[in-house]
Amino acid sequence: MTLIQVGNSQGVIGRCDAKCYEAKHPHCDCVCCGNNHGAGLAAAAANTRELGEAWLTEFSRRHPGALTGTIADFIRQPDLFQ
């Protein structure tokens, strides 16, 4: 599942998905800048809920061609019962 992604007119150019938050290897180059790396879905969703907009801003700064960013709907709406 993709938690956060950035794209331009050519398509998706960066995202944080299961390849990152379920990772077993040490290297991360996705839009979360390593914050969700190997964290598991629940922790990655919480991280993305808290820091997602800042990650989009930073990724867009580092990659000037990044024109759009989206965060998964289930991240934007906090759980009803926490």
Tab-separated table of C-alpha atoms in Angstrom:
chain	number	residue	atom	x	y	z
A	1	MET	CA	0.000	0.000	0.000
A	2	THR	CA	1.315	3.448	-0.911
A	3	LEU	CA	1.234	5.860	2.034
A	4	ILE	CA	2.590	8.978	0.335
A	5	GLN	CA	3.641	9.766	-3.235
A	6	VAL	CA	4.966	12.621	-5.339
A	7	GLY	CA	4.544	13.014	-9.078
A	8	ASN	CA	4.924	15.273	-12.070
A	9	SER	CA	3.539	15.287	-15.606
A	10	GLN	CA	5.588	12.148	-16.333
A	11	GLY	CA	3.980	10.180	-13.482
A	12	VAL	CA	5.044	9.097	-9.997
A	13	ILE	CA	8.619	10.096	-9.157
A	14	GLY	CA	8.725	9.160	-5.463
A	15	ARG	CA	6.638	7.281	-2.946
A	16	CYS	CA	6.664	5.492	0.380
A	17	ASP	CA	5.083	2.056	0.218
A	18	ALA	CA	5.560	-1.511	1.494
A	19	LYS	CA	8.975	-1.651	-0.188
A	20	CYS	CA	10.045	0.897	2.444
A	21	TYR	CA	8.003	0.228	5.594
A	22	GLU	CA	8.496	-3.567	5.338
A	23	ALA	CA	12.175	-3.270	4.314
A	24	LYS	CA	14.840	-5.546	5.752
A	25	HIS	CA	17.794	-3.893	3.963
A	26	PRO	CA	19.500	-0.745	5.345
A	27	HIS	CA	19.171	1.623	2.337
A	28	CYS	CA	16.159	3.914	1.861
A	29	ASP	CA	15.683	6.482	-0.896
A	30	CYS	CA	11.935	7.089	-0.802
A	31	VAL	CA	9.967	10.242	-0.033
A	32	CYS	CA	9.927	9.553	3.735
A	33	CYS	CA	13.726	10.059	3.853
A	34	GLY	CA	14.094	6.854	5.881
A	35	ASN	CA	11.608	7.700	8.635
A	36	ASN	CA	9.310	4.760	7.778
A	37	HIS	CA	12.087	2.371	6.723
A	38	GLY	CA	11.430	-1.060	8.220
A	39	ALA	CA	8.895	0.402	10.661
A	40	GLY	CA	5.894	-1.743	9.684
A	41	LEU	CA	2.569	-0.455	8.393
A	42	ALA	CA	1.068	0.775	11.688
A	43	ALA	CA	4.126	2.811	12.702
A	44	ALA	CA	4.632	4.085	9.148
A	45	ALA	CA	0.990	5.227	8.983
A	46	ALA	CA	1.407	7.107	12.268
A	47	ASN	CA	4.681	8.682	11.066
A	48	THR	CA	3.091	9.689	7.773
A	49	ARG	CA	0.051	11.127	9.535
A	50	GLU	CA	2.345	13.283	11.676
A	51	LEU	CA	5.045	14.253	9.163
A	52	GLY	CA	3.653	13.625	5.663
A	53	GLU	CA	3.133	17.226	4.580
A	54	ALA	CA	6.669	18.154	5.672
A	55	TRP	CA	8.088	15.216	3.685
A	56	LEU	CA	6.224	16.335	0.559
A	57	THR	CA	7.605	19.854	0.947
A	58	GLU	CA	11.178	18.606	1.453
A	59	PHE	CA	10.977	16.121	-1.444
A	60	SER	CA	9.656	18.859	-3.733
A	61	ARG	CA	12.544	21.126	-2.651
A	62	ARG	CA	15.094	18.410	-3.461
A	63	HIS	CA	13.356	17.454	-6.714
A	64	PRO	CA	12.163	20.639	-8.459
A	65	GLY	CA	10.221	18.610	-11.065
A	66	ALA	CA	7.871	17.296	-8.382
A	67	LEU	CA	4.631	19.148	-8.966
A	68	THR	CA	2.040	17.154	-7.048
A	69	GLY	CA	1.957	15.225	-3.814
A	70	THR	CA	-0.671	13.023	-2.237
A	71	ILE	CA	-1.108	11.266	1.068
A	72	ALA	CA	-3.293	8.157	1.318
A	73	ASP	CA	-6.838	8.945	2.489
A	74	PHE	CA	-6.626	6.528	5.418
A	75	ILE	CA	-3.597	8.515	6.658
A	76	ARG	CA	-5.393	11.859	6.475
A	77	GLN	CA	-8.319	10.597	8.554
A	78	PRO	CA	-7.202	9.504	12.010
A	79	ASP	CA	-8.572	6.296	13.463
A	80	LEU	CA	-11.897	6.751	15.210
A	81	PHE	CA	-10.802	4.735	18.236
A	82	GLN	CA	-7.138	5.047	19.138
